[in-house]
């Protein structure tokens, strides 16, 4: 006797959006796999100009980033998703705090890779069951251009700071994507609404925007404090101020943030107390074990103790705080040459 197969409802945009919302996504849109044809051209020019700095993986798999089909030829539709991490407090509030290090808002809570990936997988399982399709899920670690895909799917637009801006959620969205073999009806793409505003361009402390909509990562504080492994170039050290992991300045000043509601934020991204106002003296005293303990479950853990201490030494050198002298002096003999060099610089600055 043949088994009875239940009648499946058609998988529509509305059903996908409803399931995505149930899983914590505040934004969901659909694009055809062949959208954003200029993405590859822009990527190639950016790489040619060397603006990716040390991020060699951007160049190594550029052909797969240029379009969804470059990574997976079978893909027909892309489901772009956004999860809010809108901050309750002003990200710039600690700009003048001399003995404190500033950590970017997105890294003060749980690791977004884990939270978003878990929700993407759940949505993927549901979609595969409902539609009997093949799919792949991505969040940040694969050769996927999430921002132009999100724009193509109508989640917002890439602003002059090159990040996605949403009318409803401002600049505070973690992005993920599902590639699927389904032919889904596409949403209208996002429309640029930056207008004449250049607040993000003026806010950058290291002039990382050679022109609107173009970022030179080599000058970006987020790149310098997270991706760059060697000594931080001297020309950027003063501009870094007390930022020890990432930078929110260009995002925080975006006027579209006034529409972002913290109630939409996933509770997993609520800031951990020890990461909201971290004292430089405590962080300068960290060894590897202490670093791993404090930053367990945080995206910060991936940069390692040495890079974090390097960043804190730059912040200490900018602080003018004589109370940090002893902590800095202890690091002059650090076995990591990048750390010991940063300690020498910080000591010189504190002696001025």
Coordinates of C-alpha atoms in Angstrom, one line a residue:
X1 CA 0.0 0.0 0.0
X2 CA 1.5 3.4 -1.0
X3 CA 2.2 5.8 1.7
X4 CA 0.0 8.9 1.8
X5 CA 2.1 12.1 1.1
X6 CA 0.7 15.1 2.9
X7 CA -0.2 18.0 0.6
X8 CA 2.3 20.8 1.0
X9 CA 1.3 24.4 0.9
X10 CA 3.2 26.5 -1.7
X11 CA 6.3 28.2 -0.3
X12 CA 5.6 31.8 -0.7
X13 CA 7.4 35.0 0.3
X14 CA 4.9 35.6 3.1
X15 CA 5.4 32.1 4.6
X16 CA 9.2 32.4 4.4
X17 CA 9.0 35.9 6.1
X18 CA 6.7 34.6 8.8
X19 CA 9.0 31.7 9.6
X20 CA 12.1 33.9 9.6
X21 CA 10.4 36.3 12.0
X22 CA 9.6 33.4 14.3
X23 CA 13.3 32.5 14.4
X24 CA 14.4 36.1 15.3
X25 CA 15.0 37.7 11.9
X26 CA 13.6 41.2 11.6
X27 CA 14.3 41.6 7.9
X28 CA 13.8 39.1 5.1
X29 CA 13.9 39.5 1.4
X30 CA 14.4 37.5 -1.8
X31 CA 16.6 38.1 -4.8
X32 CA 17.3 36.2 -8.0
X33 CA 20.7 34.5 -8.0
X34 CA 21.8 36.7 -11.0
X35 CA 21.2 40.0 -9.3
X36 CA 23.8 42.7 -8.5
X37 CA 25.8 42.2 -11.7
X38 CA 28.2 45.1 -10.8
X39 CA 29.3 43.4 -7.6
X40 CA 32.1 41.5 -9.2
X41 CA 33.3 44.6 -11.1
X42 CA 33.5 46.6 -7.9
X43 CA 35.1 43.8 -6.0
X44 CA 37.8 43.4 -8.6
X45 CA 38.6 47.1 -8.6
X46 CA 38.7 47.2 -4.8
X47 CA 41.2 44.3 -4.8
X48 CA 43.2 45.7 -7.6
X49 CA 43.6 48.9 -5.6
X50 CA 44.9 46.9 -2.6
X51 CA 42.2 48.2 -0.3
X52 CA 41.6 44.8 1.3
X53 CA 45.0 45.1 3.1
X54 CA 46.0 41.8 4.7
X55 CA 42.6 40.1 4.0
X56 CA 44.1 37.7 1.4
X57 CA 41.1 35.5 1.6
X58 CA 39.1 38.2 -0.2
X59 CA 41.4 37.9 -3.2
X60 CA 41.9 34.1 -3.0
X61 CA 38.2 33.3 -3.5
X62 CA 37.1 36.5 -5.4
X63 CA 35.7 34.4 -8.3
X64 CA 33.2 32.8 -5.8
X65 CA 32.3 36.2 -4.3
X66 CA 31.5 37.8 -7.6
X67 CA 28.1 36.2 -7.9
X68 CA 26.1 33.5 -6.1
X69 CA 26.5 31.1 -9.0
X70 CA 30.3 31.5 -8.8
X71 CA 30.1 29.7 -5.4
X72 CA 27.2 27.3 -6.2
X73 CA 26.1 27.0 -9.9
X74 CA 22.8 25.4 -8.9
X75 CA 21.5 28.3 -6.9
X76 CA 18.4 30.0 -8.4
X77 CA 17.3 32.3 -5.5
X78 CA 18.9 34.0 -2.5
X79 CA 17.0 34.6 0.7
X80 CA 18.7 37.6 2.5
X81 CA 18.1 37.9 6.2
X82 CA 18.8 40.4 8.9
X83 CA 18.9 40.1 12.7
X84 CA 19.0 43.4 14.8
X85 CA 21.6 44.3 17.3
X86 CA 20.5 47.8 17.8
X87 CA 22.2 49.2 20.9
X88 CA 20.3 50.6 23.9
X89 CA 23.1 53.0 24.8
X90 CA 25.0 55.5 22.8
X91 CA 27.9 53.7 21.2
X92 CA 30.0 56.9 21.4
X93 CA 29.3 57.6 25.1
X94 CA 32.8 56.4 26.2
X95 CA 34.8 58.3 23.6
X96 CA 36.4 60.5 26.2
X97 CA 36.9 57.8 28.9
X98 CA 40.6 57.7 29.5
X99 CA 41.1 54.4 31.4
X100 CA 38.5 52.4 29.5
X101 CA 38.7 50.5 26.2
X102 CA 35.8 50.7 23.7
X103 CA 34.5 47.5 22.1
X104 CA 32.3 47.7 19.1
X105 CA 28.6 47.2 19.9
X106 CA 28.3 44.0 17.8
X107 CA 30.9 42.2 19.9
X108 CA 29.6 43.0 23.4
X109 CA 27.2 40.1 23.4
X110 CA 27.1 36.5 22.1
X111 CA 29.0 35.6 19.0
X112 CA 26.7 36.6 16.1
X113 CA 28.2 33.8 13.9
X114 CA 26.7 31.2 16.3
X115 CA 23.4 32.9 16.9
X116 CA 22.6 33.8 13.2
X117 CA 23.9 30.5 11.9
X118 CA 21.6 28.6 14.3
X119 CA 18.6 30.5 13.1
X120 CA 19.6 30.1 9.4
X121 CA 19.9 26.4 9.8
X122 CA 16.5 26.2 11.4
X123 CA 15.0 28.2 8.6
X124 CA 16.8 26.0 6.1
X125 CA 15.5 22.8 7.6
X126 CA 12.0 24.1 7.5
X127 CA 12.4 25.2 3.9
X128 CA 13.9 21.9 2.8
X129 CA 11.0 20.0 4.4
X130 CA 8.3 22.3 3.0
X131 CA 9.7 22.7 -0.5
X132 CA 11.9 19.6 -1.0
X133 CA 14.8 21.7 -2.3
X134 CA 18.6 22.0 -1.9
X135 CA 20.0 24.9 -0.1
X136 CA 23.1 26.3 1.6
X137 CA 23.3 28.8 4.5
X138 CA 25.9 31.4 5.1
X139 CA 26.9 34.0 7.7
X140 CA 30.0 36.1 7.2
X141 CA 32.6 33.2 7.0
X142 CA 32.0 32.1 3.3
X143 CA 32.8 33.9 0.1
X144 CA 29.4 35.6 -0.1
X145 CA 28.8 39.3 -0.6
X146 CA 26.0 39.7 1.9
X147 CA 25.6 43.4 1.7
X148 CA 24.9 43.8 -2.1
X149 CA 22.7 40.7 -1.9
X150 CA 20.7 42.2 1.0
X151 CA 20.3 45.4 -1.1
X152 CA 19.1 43.4 -4.1
X153 CA 16.6 41.6 -1.9
X154 CA 15.2 44.9 -0.5
X155 CA 16.5 44.8 3.0
X156 CA 18.0 48.3 2.6
X157 CA 20.9 49.8 0.7
X158 CA 24.6 50.0 1.0
X159 CA 25.2 53.5 2.5
X160 CA 28.1 55.8 2.0
X161 CA 30.0 53.9 4.8
X162 CA 29.5 50.7 2.6
X163 CA 27.5 49.0 5.3
X164 CA 23.8 48.1 4.8
X165 CA 21.3 50.8 6.0
X166 CA 17.7 49.8 6.7
X167 CA 14.8 52.3 6.9
X168 CA 13.5 50.3 9.9
X169 CA 16.7 49.1 11.6
X170 CA 19.3 51.7 10.7
X171 CA 22.9 50.4 10.5
X172 CA 22.4 47.7 13.1
X173 CA 21.8 44.4 11.2
X174 CA 23.7 41.2 11.2
X175 CA 23.3 39.6 7.8
X176 CA 22.9 36.1 6.6
X177 CA 21.9 34.4 3.4
X178 CA 20.3 31.2 2.2
X179 CA 21.1 30.0 -1.3
X180 CA 18.4 27.7 -2.7
X181 CA 17.5 25.8 -5.9
X182 CA 14.0 27.1 -5.7
X183 CA 12.7 29.7 -8.1
X184 CA 11.2 32.2 -5.7
X185 CA 9.5 35.5 -6.6
X186 CA 12.0 38.3 -6.0
X187 CA 11.4 41.5 -4.0
X188 CA 12.1 44.9 -5.3
X189 CA 15.7 46.0 -4.5
X190 CA 16.5 48.6 -1.9
X191 CA 16.8 52.2 -2.9
X192 CA 19.6 54.5 -1.8
X193 CA 18.3 57.1 0.7
X194 CA 21.6 58.6 1.8
X195 CA 20.9 61.8 -0.1
X196 CA 23.4 64.6 0.6
X197 CA 24.2 63.3 4.1
X198 CA 27.9 62.7 4.7
X199 CA 27.9 62.2 8.5
X200 CA 29.5 58.8 8.3
X201 CA 32.3 60.2 6.1
X202 CA 33.1 63.1 8.4
X203 CA 32.9 60.8 11.5
X204 CA 35.8 58.5 10.5
X205 CA 38.8 59.3 12.7
X206 CA 41.3 57.8 10.2
X207 CA 39.8 59.0 6.9
X208 CA 39.1 55.5 5.7
X209 CA 36.7 56.7 2.9
X210 CA 38.5 58.0 -0.1
X211 CA 35.1 58.7 -1.5
X212 CA 31.5 57.9 -0.7
X213 CA 30.5 54.2 -1.0
X214 CA 34.2 53.2 -1.0
X215 CA 36.2 52.0 2.0
X216 CA 40.0 51.6 2.2
X217 CA 40.2 48.9 4.8
X218 CA 43.9 49.6 5.4
X219 CA 42.8 52.9 7.1
X220 CA 39.8 51.5 8.9
X221 CA 40.0 51.1 12.7
X222 CA 37.8 47.9 12.6
X223 CA 40.3 46.4 10.2
X224 CA 43.4 47.6 12.1
X225 CA 42.2 46.3 15.5
X226 CA 40.7 43.0 14.3
X227 CA 42.1 41.8 11.0
X228 CA 45.6 43.4 10.9
X229 CA 48.1 41.2 12.8
X230 CA 51.2 43.3 12.7
X231 CA 52.2 46.6 14.3
X232 CA 49.5 49.2 13.7
X233 CA 50.9 52.0 11.5
X234 CA 51.9 55.0 13.6
X235 CA 49.9 57.4 11.4
X236 CA 46.6 55.8 12.7
X237 CA 47.5 55.3 16.4
X238 CA 46.2 58.6 17.7
X239 CA 43.0 58.3 15.6
X240 CA 42.3 54.9 17.3
X241 CA 41.8 56.7 20.6
X242 CA 40.5 54.2 23.2
X243 CA 39.0 51.7 20.6
X244 CA 40.3 48.2 21.3
X245 CA 38.1 46.1 19.1
X246 CA 36.3 47.6 16.1
X247 CA 34.8 51.0 15.6
X248 CA 31.2 52.2 15.5
X249 CA 31.6 55.8 14.6
X250 CA 30.5 55.7 11.0
X251 CA 27.5 53.5 11.9
X252 CA 26.5 55.4 15.1
X253 CA 26.1 58.8 13.4
X254 CA 23.8 57.6 10.6
X255 CA 20.5 59.5 11.0
X256 CA 18.5 56.4 9.9
X257 CA 19.4 54.9 13.3
X258 CA 16.6 57.0 14.9
X259 CA 14.1 54.4 13.6
X260 CA 16.0 51.4 15.0
X261 CA 14.1 50.0 18.0
X262 CA 16.1 48.1 20.6
X263 CA 13.0 46.0 21.2
X264 CA 13.7 44.3 17.9
X265 CA 17.2 43.2 19.0
X266 CA 17.8 39.5 19.6
X267 CA 18.4 39.1 23.4
X268 CA 21.5 37.0 22.7
X269 CA 23.2 40.3 21.7
X270 CA 22.5 42.0 24.9
X271 CA 25.9 43.4 26.1
X272 CA 27.8 41.5 28.7
X273 CA 28.7 43.7 31.7
X274 CA 32.4 43.0 31.5
X275 CA 32.5 44.1 27.9
X276 CA 30.6 47.4 28.1
X277 CA 33.2 49.3 30.2
X278 CA 36.4 47.2 30.2
X279 CA 39.2 48.7 32.2
X280 CA 42.5 49.0 30.3
X281 CA 44.5 48.1 33.3
X282 CA 42.7 44.7 33.7
X283 CA 43.0 43.9 30.0
X284 CA 46.8 44.8 29.9
X285 CA 47.3 42.1 32.6
X286 CA 45.8 39.3 30.6
X287 CA 47.7 36.1 29.7
X288 CA 46.4 33.6 27.2
X289 CA 44.2 31.7 29.7
X290 CA 42.7 34.9 31.1
X291 CA 41.9 36.2 27.6
X292 CA 40.2 32.9 26.7
X293 CA 38.2 33.0 29.9
X294 CA 36.9 36.5 29.5
X295 CA 36.1 36.3 25.8
X296 CA 34.6 32.8 25.7
X297 CA 31.5 32.8 23.5
X298 CA 32.5 36.2 22.0
X299 CA 33.6 37.0 18.5
X300 CA 36.6 38.8 20.1
X301 CA 38.1 35.5 21.0
X302 CA 39.3 34.9 17.5
X303 CA 41.9 37.7 17.5
X304 CA 43.8 36.2 20.4
X305 CA 45.5 37.6 23.5
X306 CA 48.4 39.3 21.7
X307 CA 46.4 41.3 19.3
X308 CA 44.0 42.5 22.1
X309 CA 46.9 43.5 24.3
X310 CA 48.5 45.4 21.4
X311 CA 45.2 47.3 20.9
X312 CA 45.0 48.1 24.6
X313 CA 48.5 49.4 24.6
X314 CA 47.6 51.8 21.8
X315 CA 44.6 52.9 23.9
X316 CA 46.8 53.3 27.0
X317 CA 49.3 55.4 25.0
X318 CA 46.4 57.7 24.0
X319 CA 45.0 57.9 27.5
X320 CA 47.4 60.2 29.3
X321 CA 46.8 58.1 32.4
X322 CA 50.0 57.8 34.5
X323 CA 48.2 55.1 36.5
X324 CA 48.7 52.8 33.5
X325 CA 52.5 53.2 33.4
X326 CA 53.3 50.1 35.5
X327 CA 51.0 47.9 33.4
X328 CA 52.6 49.2 30.2
X329 CA 56.1 48.7 31.5
X330 CA 55.5 45.1 32.3
X331 CA 54.8 44.5 28.7
X332 CA 58.1 45.8 27.4
X333 CA 59.5 42.3 27.9
X334 CA 56.5 40.5 26.3
X335 CA 57.7 37.7 24.1
X336 CA 55.5 38.9 21.2
X337 CA 57.5 41.6 19.3
X338 CA 54.3 43.3 18.2
X339 CA 53.2 43.6 21.8
X340 CA 56.6 44.8 23.1
X341 CA 56.8 47.4 20.3
X342 CA 53.3 48.7 21.2
X343 CA 54.4 48.9 24.8
X344 CA 57.4 51.0 23.9
X345 CA 55.2 53.4 21.9
X346 CA 52.7 53.7 24.7
X347 CA 55.4 54.4 27.3
X348 CA 56.8 57.1 25.1
X349 CA 53.3 58.7 24.8
X350 CA 52.7 58.5 28.5
X351 CA 56.0 60.2 29.2
X352 CA 55.2 63.2 27.0

